[in-house]
Amino acid sequence: MLRDVPKFWIAVLAVLGIACTTYSVVGIYYIRLEQRRQAGMQEVMARAQPIIAALRTYQKRYGKPPENLQALQQPFPQPGPMAKNGWEYSPGNTEWTLAISVSSDYPQSLGGGDMFRYCSDGKYLAGGDDGELERIGEWGYSTYY
């Protein structure tokens, strides 16, 4: 039966088979990267819970957020392998932000200074200098291109 099929069509079918296989392998690779990124974000959110609770308690007690995390006078867990550095804390008058800079070595980071942050007032900027925003629960993931 293959003798009746021109060689051109056999070559076309072979190329299509290789293309489909490659597309499937690449797709699976990106799905696994996204799963790892999601797991990393879940880990950061879990590790941040004691810090967020302490910040809220401090703010309730003193009527304003602390100047820095050291004012809470307790040790906190490191953010995990997703973070380029440690926790980044930015206090305002009544609100505050707890964030990490995402390591460019971490899967799915686009390497342009991605940030994963928790804003106490729940307000996240999207677009402009803040890049593209993806909401993950009460957190925001900003991607910079």
Short mmCIF file of N, CA, C and O in Angstrom, two decimals:
data_model
loop_
_atom_site.label_atom_id
_atom_site.label_comp_id
_atom_site.label_asym_id
_atom_site.label_seq_id
_atom_site.Cartn_x
_atom_site.Cartn_y
_atom_site.Cartn_z
N MET A 1 0.81 -1.19 0.00
CA MET A 1 0.00 0.00 0.00
C MET A 1 0.85 1.26 0.00
O MET A 1 0.51 2.23 -0.64
N LEU A 2 1.97 1.27 0.75
CA LEU A 2 2.83 2.44 0.77
C LEU A 2 3.45 2.71 -0.60
O LEU A 2 3.80 3.84 -0.89
N ARG A 3 3.54 1.71 -1.42
CA ARG A 3 4.12 1.92 -2.76
C ARG A 3 3.23 2.81 -3.60
O ARG A 3 3.70 3.51 -4.48
N ASP A 4 1.91 2.81 -3.31
CA ASP A 4 0.98 3.61 -4.08
C ASP A 4 0.97 5.08 -3.64
O ASP A 4 0.45 5.93 -4.35
N VAL A 5 1.52 5.38 -2.45
CA VAL A 5 1.53 6.76 -1.93
C VAL A 5 2.81 7.43 -2.40
O VAL A 5 3.90 6.92 -2.18
N PRO A 6 2.67 8.60 -3.05
CA PRO A 6 3.87 9.31 -3.49
C PRO A 6 4.78 9.65 -2.31
O PRO A 6 4.32 9.90 -1.20
N LYS A 7 6.09 9.67 -2.57
CA LYS A 7 7.08 9.96 -1.53
C LYS A 7 6.84 11.32 -0.89
O LYS A 7 7.11 11.52 0.30
N PHE A 8 6.33 12.26 -1.65
CA PHE A 8 6.04 13.61 -1.13
C PHE A 8 5.08 13.52 0.05
O PHE A 8 5.30 14.14 1.08
N TRP A 9 4.02 12.75 -0.07
CA TRP A 9 3.02 12.66 1.00
C TRP A 9 3.55 11.91 2.21
O TRP A 9 3.20 12.20 3.36
N ILE A 10 4.43 10.96 1.98
CA ILE A 10 5.07 10.27 3.11
C ILE A 10 5.94 11.26 3.88
O ILE A 10 5.92 11.30 5.12
N ALA A 11 6.67 12.10 3.16
CA ALA A 11 7.50 13.13 3.81
C ALA A 11 6.63 14.13 4.57
O ALA A 11 6.97 14.54 5.69
N VAL A 12 5.50 14.53 3.99
CA VAL A 12 4.59 15.47 4.66
C VAL A 12 4.07 14.85 5.96
O VAL A 12 4.05 15.51 7.01
N LEU A 13 3.65 13.60 5.90
CA LEU A 13 3.16 12.93 7.10
C LEU A 13 4.25 12.80 8.16
O LEU A 13 3.99 12.96 9.36
N ALA A 14 5.48 12.52 7.74
CA ALA A 14 6.59 12.42 8.69
C ALA A 14 6.84 13.77 9.37
O ALA A 14 7.02 13.84 10.60
N VAL A 15 6.84 14.85 8.61
CA VAL A 15 7.05 16.20 9.17
C VAL A 15 5.92 16.56 10.13
O VAL A 15 6.15 17.10 11.21
N LEU A 16 4.68 16.26 9.73
CA LEU A 16 3.55 16.53 10.62
C LEU A 16 3.65 15.73 11.92
O LEU A 16 3.34 16.24 13.00
N GLY A 17 4.09 14.49 11.83
CA GLY A 17 4.26 13.68 13.03
C GLY A 17 5.30 14.26 13.96
O GLY A 17 5.10 14.33 15.18
N ILE A 18 6.42 14.71 13.41
CA ILE A 18 7.48 15.32 14.22
C ILE A 18 6.98 16.62 14.84
O ILE A 18 7.20 16.89 16.02
N ALA A 19 6.27 17.44 14.06
CA ALA A 19 5.75 18.72 14.56
C ALA A 19 4.76 18.49 15.71
O ALA A 19 4.81 19.19 16.72
N CYS A 20 3.87 17.54 15.55
CA CYS A 20 2.89 17.27 16.61
C CYS A 20 3.57 16.78 17.88
O CYS A 20 3.20 17.19 18.99
N THR A 21 4.56 15.92 17.74
CA THR A 21 5.29 15.42 18.89
C THR A 21 6.02 16.56 19.60
O THR A 21 5.96 16.69 20.83
N THR A 22 6.69 17.42 18.84
CA THR A 22 7.41 18.56 19.42
C THR A 22 6.45 19.50 20.13
O THR A 22 6.72 19.95 21.25
N TYR A 23 5.33 19.80 19.50
CA TYR A 23 4.34 20.68 20.10
C TYR A 23 3.83 20.11 21.42
O TYR A 23 3.69 20.82 22.41
N SER A 24 3.60 18.81 21.47
CA SER A 24 3.12 18.15 22.69
C SER A 24 4.16 18.22 23.80
O SER A 24 3.84 18.52 24.95
N VAL A 25 5.41 17.95 23.47
CA VAL A 25 6.49 17.98 24.47
C VAL A 25 6.66 19.39 25.02
O VAL A 25 6.77 19.58 26.24
N VAL A 26 6.66 20.39 24.16
CA VAL A 26 6.81 21.78 24.60
C VAL A 26 5.62 22.19 25.46
O VAL A 26 5.77 22.84 26.49
N GLY A 27 4.43 21.79 25.07
CA GLY A 27 3.23 22.10 25.85
C GLY A 27 3.29 21.51 27.24
O GLY A 27 2.98 22.18 28.23
N ILE A 28 3.71 20.28 27.36
CA ILE A 28 3.83 19.62 28.66
C ILE A 28 4.88 20.34 29.51
O ILE A 28 4.69 20.55 30.70
N TYR A 29 5.99 20.75 28.88
CA TYR A 29 7.06 21.47 29.59
C TYR A 29 6.50 22.76 30.20
O TYR A 29 6.73 23.05 31.37
N TYR A 30 5.75 23.54 29.43
CA TYR A 30 5.21 24.80 29.94
C TYR A 30 4.13 24.58 30.99
O TYR A 30 4.00 25.36 31.92
N ILE A 31 3.37 23.53 30.87
CA ILE A 31 2.38 23.21 31.89
C ILE A 31 3.09 22.91 33.21
O ILE A 31 2.69 23.40 34.27
N ARG A 32 4.17 22.15 33.16
CA ARG A 32 4.92 21.83 34.38
C ARG A 32 5.57 23.08 34.97
O ARG A 32 5.62 23.23 36.19
N LEU A 33 6.07 23.97 34.12
CA LEU A 33 6.64 25.23 34.63
C LEU A 33 5.57 26.05 35.34
O LEU A 33 5.81 26.61 36.41
N GLU A 34 4.39 26.13 34.77
CA GLU A 34 3.30 26.88 35.38
C GLU A 34 2.88 26.23 36.70
O GLU A 34 2.61 26.93 37.68
N GLN A 35 2.87 24.92 36.75
CA GLN A 35 2.54 24.23 38.00
C GLN A 35 3.57 24.55 39.08
O GLN A 35 3.23 24.78 40.24
N ARG A 36 4.84 24.60 38.70
CA ARG A 36 5.90 24.93 39.65
C ARG A 36 5.78 26.38 40.11
O ARG A 36 5.97 26.69 41.29
N ARG A 37 5.44 27.28 39.20
CA ARG A 37 5.26 28.70 39.56
C ARG A 37 4.10 28.84 40.54
O ARG A 37 4.21 29.53 41.55
N GLN A 38 2.99 28.16 40.26
CA GLN A 38 1.83 28.22 41.15
C GLN A 38 2.18 27.67 42.53
O GLN A 38 1.79 28.24 43.55
N ALA A 39 2.93 26.57 42.57
CA ALA A 39 3.34 25.99 43.86
C ALA A 39 4.25 26.96 44.61
O ALA A 39 4.13 27.11 45.83
N GLY A 40 5.14 27.63 43.90
CA GLY A 40 6.03 28.62 44.52
C GLY A 40 5.25 29.78 45.11
O GLY A 40 5.54 30.25 46.22
N MET A 41 4.23 30.25 44.40
CA MET A 41 3.41 31.35 44.90
C MET A 41 2.61 30.91 46.12
O MET A 41 2.48 31.67 47.10
N GLN A 42 2.09 29.68 46.11
CA GLN A 42 1.36 29.17 47.26
C GLN A 42 2.29 29.09 48.48
O GLN A 42 1.88 29.40 49.60
N GLU A 43 3.53 28.67 48.25
CA GLU A 43 4.51 28.59 49.34
C GLU A 43 4.80 29.98 49.92
O GLU A 43 4.83 30.15 51.14
N VAL A 44 4.99 30.97 49.07
CA VAL A 44 5.24 32.34 49.53
C VAL A 44 4.05 32.84 50.35
O VAL A 44 4.22 33.41 51.43
N MET A 45 2.83 32.62 49.84
CA MET A 45 1.64 33.09 50.55
C MET A 45 1.53 32.43 51.93
O MET A 45 1.19 33.10 52.92
N ALA A 46 1.82 31.14 52.02
CA ALA A 46 1.75 30.44 53.31
C ALA A 46 2.81 30.96 54.27
O ALA A 46 2.53 31.18 55.46
N ARG A 47 4.03 31.16 53.76
CA ARG A 47 5.11 31.65 54.62
C ARG A 47 4.87 33.09 55.08
O ARG A 47 5.38 33.49 56.12
N ALA A 48 4.11 33.85 54.31
CA ALA A 48 3.84 35.25 54.66
C ALA A 48 2.75 35.40 55.71
O ALA A 48 2.66 36.46 56.34
N GLN A 49 1.94 34.38 55.94
CA GLN A 49 0.81 34.51 56.86
C GLN A 49 1.20 35.00 58.26
O GLN A 49 0.54 35.89 58.79
N PRO A 50 2.26 34.46 58.89
CA PRO A 50 2.61 34.98 60.22
C PRO A 50 3.06 36.44 60.19
O PRO A 50 2.81 37.19 61.13
N ILE A 51 3.69 36.84 59.10
CA ILE A 51 4.14 38.24 58.98
C ILE A 51 2.92 39.15 58.81
O ILE A 51 2.82 40.19 59.47
N ILE A 52 2.00 38.76 57.96
CA ILE A 52 0.80 39.56 57.74
C ILE A 52 0.00 39.68 59.03
O ILE A 52 -0.46 40.77 59.39
N ALA A 53 -0.13 38.58 59.77
CA ALA A 53 -0.86 38.61 61.04
C ALA A 53 -0.17 39.55 62.03
O ALA A 53 -0.83 40.34 62.72
N ALA A 54 1.16 39.48 62.11
CA ALA A 54 1.90 40.35 63.03
C ALA A 54 1.78 41.82 62.62
O ALA A 54 1.65 42.71 63.47
N LEU A 55 1.81 42.10 61.31
CA LEU A 55 1.65 43.48 60.84
C LEU A 55 0.27 44.02 61.18
O LEU A 55 0.13 45.17 61.63
N ARG A 56 -0.75 43.21 60.99
CA ARG A 56 -2.11 43.64 61.32
C ARG A 56 -2.27 43.88 62.83
O ARG A 56 -2.91 44.85 63.26
N THR A 57 -1.69 43.00 63.64
CA THR A 57 -1.75 43.16 65.10
C THR A 57 -1.04 44.45 65.53
O THR A 57 -1.57 45.22 66.33
N TYR A 58 0.14 44.70 64.98
CA TYR A 58 0.89 45.91 65.30
C TYR A 58 0.08 47.14 64.92
O TYR A 58 -0.03 48.09 65.69
N GLN A 59 -0.48 47.13 63.71
CA GLN A 59 -1.25 48.28 63.24
C GLN A 59 -2.48 48.52 64.11
O GLN A 59 -2.82 49.66 64.41
N LYS A 60 -3.12 47.45 64.53
CA LYS A 60 -4.30 47.59 65.39
C LYS A 60 -3.90 48.17 66.75
O LYS A 60 -4.59 49.02 67.30
N ARG A 61 -2.77 47.72 67.27
CA ARG A 61 -2.30 48.16 68.59
C ARG A 61 -1.83 49.62 68.58
O ARG A 61 -2.13 50.39 69.47
N TYR A 62 -1.06 50.01 67.53
CA TYR A 62 -0.44 51.34 67.51
C TYR A 62 -1.09 52.33 66.54
O TYR A 62 -0.70 53.49 66.49
N GLY A 63 -2.06 51.87 65.77
CA GLY A 63 -2.78 52.78 64.88
C GLY A 63 -2.06 53.11 63.58
O GLY A 63 -2.55 53.91 62.79
N LYS A 64 -0.93 52.50 63.36
CA LYS A 64 -0.17 52.70 62.11
C LYS A 64 0.73 51.50 61.88
O LYS A 64 1.04 50.76 62.83
N PRO A 65 1.15 51.29 60.64
CA PRO A 65 2.05 50.16 60.39
C PRO A 65 3.45 50.45 60.95
O PRO A 65 3.83 51.61 61.10
N PRO A 66 4.21 49.41 61.26
CA PRO A 66 5.58 49.63 61.76
C PRO A 66 6.47 50.22 60.66
O PRO A 66 6.19 50.09 59.47
N GLU A 67 7.54 50.86 61.10
CA GLU A 67 8.50 51.45 60.15
C GLU A 67 9.23 50.37 59.34
O GLU A 67 9.59 50.59 58.20
N ASN A 68 9.47 49.21 59.97
CA ASN A 68 10.16 48.11 59.30
C ASN A 68 9.75 46.80 59.97
O ASN A 68 9.10 46.80 61.01
N LEU A 69 10.14 45.70 59.36
CA LEU A 69 9.77 44.38 59.91
C LEU A 69 10.47 44.09 61.23
O LEU A 69 9.94 43.35 62.06
N GLN A 70 11.64 44.68 61.47
CA GLN A 70 12.36 44.45 62.72
C GLN A 70 11.57 44.98 63.91
O GLN A 70 11.72 44.49 65.03
N ALA A 71 10.70 45.97 63.70
CA ALA A 71 9.89 46.52 64.79
C ALA A 71 8.92 45.48 65.34
O ALA A 71 8.43 45.62 66.46
N LEU A 72 8.65 44.44 64.59
CA LEU A 72 7.76 43.38 65.06
C LEU A 72 8.44 42.48 66.09
O LEU A 72 7.78 41.73 66.79
N GLN A 73 9.76 42.54 66.15
CA GLN A 73 10.58 41.83 67.13
C GLN A 73 10.29 40.33 67.20
O GLN A 73 10.12 39.77 68.28
N GLN A 74 10.25 39.71 66.04
CA GLN A 74 10.13 38.25 66.00
C GLN A 74 10.69 37.74 64.69
O GLN A 74 10.70 38.45 63.69
N PRO A 75 11.23 36.53 64.69
CA PRO A 75 11.78 35.96 63.45
C PRO A 75 10.65 35.49 62.53
O PRO A 75 9.59 35.08 62.99
N PHE A 76 10.91 35.57 61.26
CA PHE A 76 9.93 35.14 60.27
C PHE A 76 10.57 34.17 59.29
O PHE A 76 11.78 34.23 59.05
N PRO A 77 9.77 33.31 58.68
CA PRO A 77 10.33 32.38 57.68
C PRO A 77 10.80 33.13 56.44
O PRO A 77 10.28 34.19 56.12
N GLN A 78 11.80 32.56 55.79
CA GLN A 78 12.25 33.12 54.51
C GLN A 78 11.16 32.88 53.47
O GLN A 78 10.38 31.94 53.59
N PRO A 79 11.11 33.71 52.42
CA PRO A 79 10.03 33.56 51.44
C PRO A 79 10.11 32.31 50.58
O PRO A 79 9.12 31.90 50.00
N GLY A 80 11.27 31.68 50.47
CA GLY A 80 11.39 30.47 49.68
C GLY A 80 12.20 30.67 48.41
O GLY A 80 12.69 31.77 48.13
N PRO A 81 12.34 29.61 47.59
CA PRO A 81 13.22 29.65 46.43
C PRO A 81 12.76 30.58 45.32
O PRO A 81 13.54 30.92 44.43
N MET A 82 11.51 31.00 45.34
CA MET A 82 11.00 31.88 44.29
C MET A 82 11.58 33.29 44.41
O MET A 82 11.65 34.03 43.44
N ALA A 83 12.01 33.66 45.61
CA ALA A 83 12.45 35.03 45.89
C ALA A 83 13.90 35.26 45.49
O ALA A 83 14.77 34.43 45.73
N LYS A 84 14.14 36.41 44.91
CA LYS A 84 15.51 36.83 44.58
C LYS A 84 16.23 37.23 45.86
O LYS A 84 17.38 36.92 46.07
N ASN A 85 15.54 37.95 46.72
CA ASN A 85 16.07 38.40 48.01
C ASN A 85 15.09 37.97 49.09
O ASN A 85 14.26 37.13 48.87
N GLY A 86 15.15 38.62 50.25
CA GLY A 86 14.21 38.33 51.32
C GLY A 86 12.92 39.12 51.14
O GLY A 86 12.61 39.63 50.05
N TRP A 87 12.18 39.24 52.23
CA TRP A 87 10.93 40.00 52.21
C TRP A 87 11.21 41.47 51.97
O TRP A 87 12.17 42.01 52.50
N GLU A 88 10.36 42.11 51.20
CA GLU A 88 10.45 43.56 50.97
C GLU A 88 9.19 44.17 51.55
O GLU A 88 8.08 43.82 51.16
N TYR A 89 9.38 45.09 52.49
CA TYR A 89 8.26 45.70 53.20
C TYR A 89 8.27 47.20 52.94
O TYR A 89 9.30 47.85 53.03
N SER A 90 7.10 47.74 52.59
CA SER A 90 6.95 49.18 52.34
C SER A 90 5.76 49.70 53.13
O SER A 90 4.61 49.43 52.78
N PRO A 91 6.02 50.47 54.21
CA PRO A 91 4.91 51.03 54.98
C PRO A 91 4.42 52.34 54.38
O PRO A 91 5.18 53.08 53.77
N GLY A 92 3.13 52.60 54.57
CA GLY A 92 2.54 53.88 54.21
C GLY A 92 1.96 54.49 55.47
O GLY A 92 2.30 54.08 56.59
N ASN A 93 1.08 55.46 55.33
CA ASN A 93 0.45 56.07 56.50
C ASN A 93 -0.48 55.10 57.20
O ASN A 93 -0.47 54.98 58.42
N THR A 94 -1.33 54.42 56.43
CA THR A 94 -2.27 53.47 57.02
C THR A 94 -2.21 52.11 56.33
O THR A 94 -2.79 51.15 56.82
N GLU A 95 -1.55 52.03 55.22
CA GLU A 95 -1.47 50.76 54.48
C GLU A 95 -0.01 50.34 54.37
O GLU A 95 0.90 51.12 54.66
N TRP A 96 0.21 49.13 53.96
CA TRP A 96 1.57 48.62 53.78
C TRP A 96 1.57 47.53 52.71
O TRP A 96 0.53 47.01 52.35
N THR A 97 2.77 47.24 52.22
CA THR A 97 2.93 46.21 51.19
C THR A 97 4.05 45.26 51.61
O THR A 97 5.11 45.70 52.06
N LEU A 98 3.80 43.98 51.48
CA LEU A 98 4.79 42.94 51.71
C LEU A 98 5.00 42.26 50.36
O LEU A 98 4.03 41.87 49.71
N ALA A 99 6.26 42.16 49.93
CA ALA A 99 6.51 41.65 48.57
C ALA A 99 7.81 40.87 48.51
O ALA A 99 8.61 40.88 49.44
N ILE A 100 7.97 40.19 47.39
CA ILE A 100 9.25 39.59 47.02
C ILE A 100 9.53 39.97 45.57
O ILE A 100 8.61 40.14 44.77
N SER A 101 10.80 40.11 45.25
CA SER A 101 11.23 40.19 43.86
C SER A 101 11.45 38.77 43.40
O SER A 101 12.13 37.99 44.08
N VAL A 102 10.85 38.40 42.29
CA VAL A 102 10.94 37.02 41.81
C VAL A 102 12.27 36.82 41.10
O VAL A 102 12.67 37.61 40.25
N SER A 103 12.96 35.76 41.49
CA SER A 103 14.24 35.45 40.89
C SER A 103 14.08 35.18 39.40
O SER A 103 13.16 34.49 38.97
N SER A 104 14.98 35.73 38.60
CA SER A 104 14.93 35.50 37.15
C SER A 104 15.28 34.05 36.82
O SER A 104 15.03 33.59 35.71
N ASP A 105 15.84 33.32 37.78
CA ASP A 105 16.14 31.89 37.58
C ASP A 105 14.92 31.03 37.79
O ASP A 105 14.91 29.86 37.45
N TYR A 106 13.88 31.61 38.39
CA TYR A 106 12.69 30.83 38.71
C TYR A 106 11.84 30.63 37.46
O TYR A 106 11.66 31.56 36.68
N PRO A 107 11.30 29.44 37.24
CA PRO A 107 10.47 29.20 36.06
C PRO A 107 9.30 30.17 35.95
O PRO A 107 8.70 30.55 36.95
N GLN A 108 9.02 30.56 34.76
CA GLN A 108 7.92 31.43 34.40
C GLN A 108 8.18 32.89 34.73
O GLN A 108 7.39 33.74 34.39
N SER A 109 9.28 33.23 35.42
CA SER A 109 9.62 34.62 35.58
C SER A 109 10.14 35.09 34.23
O SER A 109 10.91 34.40 33.58
N LEU A 110 9.70 36.23 33.80
CA LEU A 110 10.16 36.73 32.52
C LEU A 110 11.48 37.46 32.65
O LEU A 110 12.01 37.97 31.69
N GLY A 111 12.01 37.51 33.87
CA GLY A 111 13.36 38.03 34.08
C GLY A 111 13.46 39.53 34.08
O GLY A 111 14.54 40.08 34.12
N GLY A 112 12.36 40.24 34.03
CA GLY A 112 12.43 41.69 33.97
C GLY A 112 12.10 42.35 35.29
O GLY A 112 11.71 43.50 35.33
N GLY A 113 12.25 41.66 36.40
CA GLY A 113 11.98 42.24 37.70
C GLY A 113 10.57 41.97 38.19
O GLY A 113 9.94 42.83 38.78
N ASP A 114 10.05 40.78 37.93
CA ASP A 114 8.70 40.43 38.39
C ASP A 114 8.59 40.59 39.90
O ASP A 114 9.55 40.37 40.63
N MET A 115 7.40 40.99 40.36
CA MET A 115 7.12 41.17 41.79
C MET A 115 5.87 40.39 42.17
O MET A 115 4.92 40.34 41.40
N PHE A 116 5.91 39.81 43.35
CA PHE A 116 4.75 39.14 43.92
C PHE A 116 4.49 39.85 45.23
O PHE A 116 5.34 39.87 46.11
N ARG A 117 3.31 40.50 45.36
CA ARG A 117 3.09 41.36 46.52
C ARG A 117 1.71 41.23 47.12
O ARG A 117 0.75 40.88 46.44
N TYR A 118 1.68 41.56 48.41
CA TYR A 118 0.44 41.63 49.18
C TYR A 118 0.27 43.08 49.62
O TYR A 118 1.15 43.63 50.29
N CYS A 119 -0.84 43.69 49.25
CA CYS A 119 -1.13 45.06 49.66
C CYS A 119 -2.23 45.02 50.72
O CYS A 119 -3.29 44.43 50.49
N SER A 120 -1.97 45.62 51.88
CA SER A 120 -2.92 45.54 52.99
C SER A 120 -4.27 46.15 52.67
O SER A 120 -5.28 45.75 53.22
N ASP A 121 -4.28 47.13 51.76
CA ASP A 121 -5.56 47.76 51.40
C ASP A 121 -6.24 47.08 50.22
O ASP A 121 -7.33 47.46 49.81
N GLY A 122 -5.59 46.06 49.65
CA GLY A 122 -6.17 45.31 48.54
C GLY A 122 -6.16 46.05 47.21
O GLY A 122 -6.74 45.58 46.24
N LYS A 123 -5.47 47.19 47.13
CA LYS A 123 -5.42 47.97 45.90
C LYS A 123 -4.12 47.70 45.16
O LYS A 123 -3.03 47.92 45.69
N TYR A 124 -4.25 47.22 43.95
CA TYR A 124 -3.10 46.91 43.12
C TYR A 124 -3.19 47.71 41.83
O TYR A 124 -4.26 47.78 41.23
N LEU A 125 -2.09 48.30 41.43
CA LEU A 125 -2.05 49.04 40.18
C LEU A 125 -1.81 48.06 39.04
O LEU A 125 -1.06 47.11 39.16
N ALA A 126 -2.44 48.31 37.91
CA ALA A 126 -2.23 47.48 36.72
C ALA A 126 -1.87 48.39 35.56
O ALA A 126 -2.41 49.48 35.42
N GLY A 127 -0.95 47.94 34.75
CA GLY A 127 -0.53 48.71 33.60
C GLY A 127 0.50 49.76 33.97
O GLY A 127 0.93 49.89 35.11
N GLY A 128 0.91 50.54 33.00
CA GLY A 128 1.90 51.59 33.23
C GLY A 128 3.20 51.03 33.76
O GLY A 128 3.69 50.01 33.30
N ASP A 129 3.75 51.71 34.77
CA ASP A 129 5.02 51.28 35.34
C ASP A 129 4.89 50.00 36.15
O ASP A 129 5.89 49.38 36.49
N ASP A 130 3.69 49.61 36.48
CA ASP A 130 3.49 48.43 37.31
C ASP A 130 3.39 47.14 36.48
O ASP A 130 3.17 46.08 37.03
N GLY A 131 3.55 47.22 35.18
CA GLY A 131 3.54 46.03 34.34
C GLY A 131 2.16 45.40 34.24
O GLY A 131 1.14 46.01 34.52
N GLU A 132 2.14 44.15 33.86
CA GLU A 132 0.89 43.39 33.74
C GLU A 132 0.60 42.74 35.09
O GLU A 132 1.47 42.12 35.69
N LEU A 133 -0.63 42.86 35.57
CA LEU A 133 -0.99 42.35 36.89
C LEU A 133 -1.84 41.10 36.78
O LEU A 133 -2.81 41.05 36.04
N GLU A 134 -1.47 40.07 37.55
CA GLU A 134 -2.26 38.85 37.67
C GLU A 134 -2.63 38.71 39.14
O GLU A 134 -1.76 38.69 40.01
N ARG A 135 -3.91 38.67 39.44
CA ARG A 135 -4.35 38.51 40.83
C ARG A 135 -4.36 37.03 41.19
O ARG A 135 -4.90 36.21 40.46
N ILE A 136 -3.78 36.70 42.33
CA ILE A 136 -3.76 35.35 42.85
C ILE A 136 -4.25 35.44 44.29
O ILE A 136 -3.49 35.81 45.18
N GLY A 137 -5.52 35.16 44.50
CA GLY A 137 -6.11 35.34 45.82
C GLY A 137 -6.05 36.81 46.21
O GLY A 137 -6.43 37.69 45.44
N GLU A 138 -5.51 37.08 47.40
CA GLU A 138 -5.38 38.46 47.88
C GLU A 138 -4.06 39.08 47.43
O GLU A 138 -3.75 40.21 47.80
N TRP A 139 -3.28 38.37 46.66
CA TRP A 139 -1.96 38.82 46.21
C TRP A 139 -2.01 39.28 44.76
O TRP A 139 -2.94 38.97 44.03
N GLY A 140 -0.96 39.98 44.34
CA GLY A 140 -0.83 40.40 42.95
C GLY A 140 0.54 40.03 42.42
O GLY A 140 1.55 40.21 43.11
N TYR A 141 0.58 39.49 41.21
CA TYR A 141 1.86 39.15 40.54
C TYR A 141 2.01 40.10 39.38
O TYR A 141 1.20 40.11 38.45
N SER A 142 3.03 40.96 39.45
CA SER A 142 3.27 41.94 38.38
C SER A 142 4.41 41.44 37.51
O SER A 142 5.50 41.11 38.00
N THR A 143 4.16 41.39 36.21
CA THR A 143 5.15 40.97 35.24
C THR A 143 5.65 42.20 34.49
O THR A 143 4.84 42.96 33.96
N TYR A 144 6.94 42.36 34.46
CA TYR A 144 7.56 43.50 33.75
C TYR A 144 8.25 42.96 32.51
O TYR A 144 9.00 42.01 32.58
N TYR A 145 7.99 43.59 31.39
CA TYR A 145 8.59 43.14 30.13
C TYR A 145 9.79 43.97 29.78
O TYR A 145 9.93 45.07 30.13
#
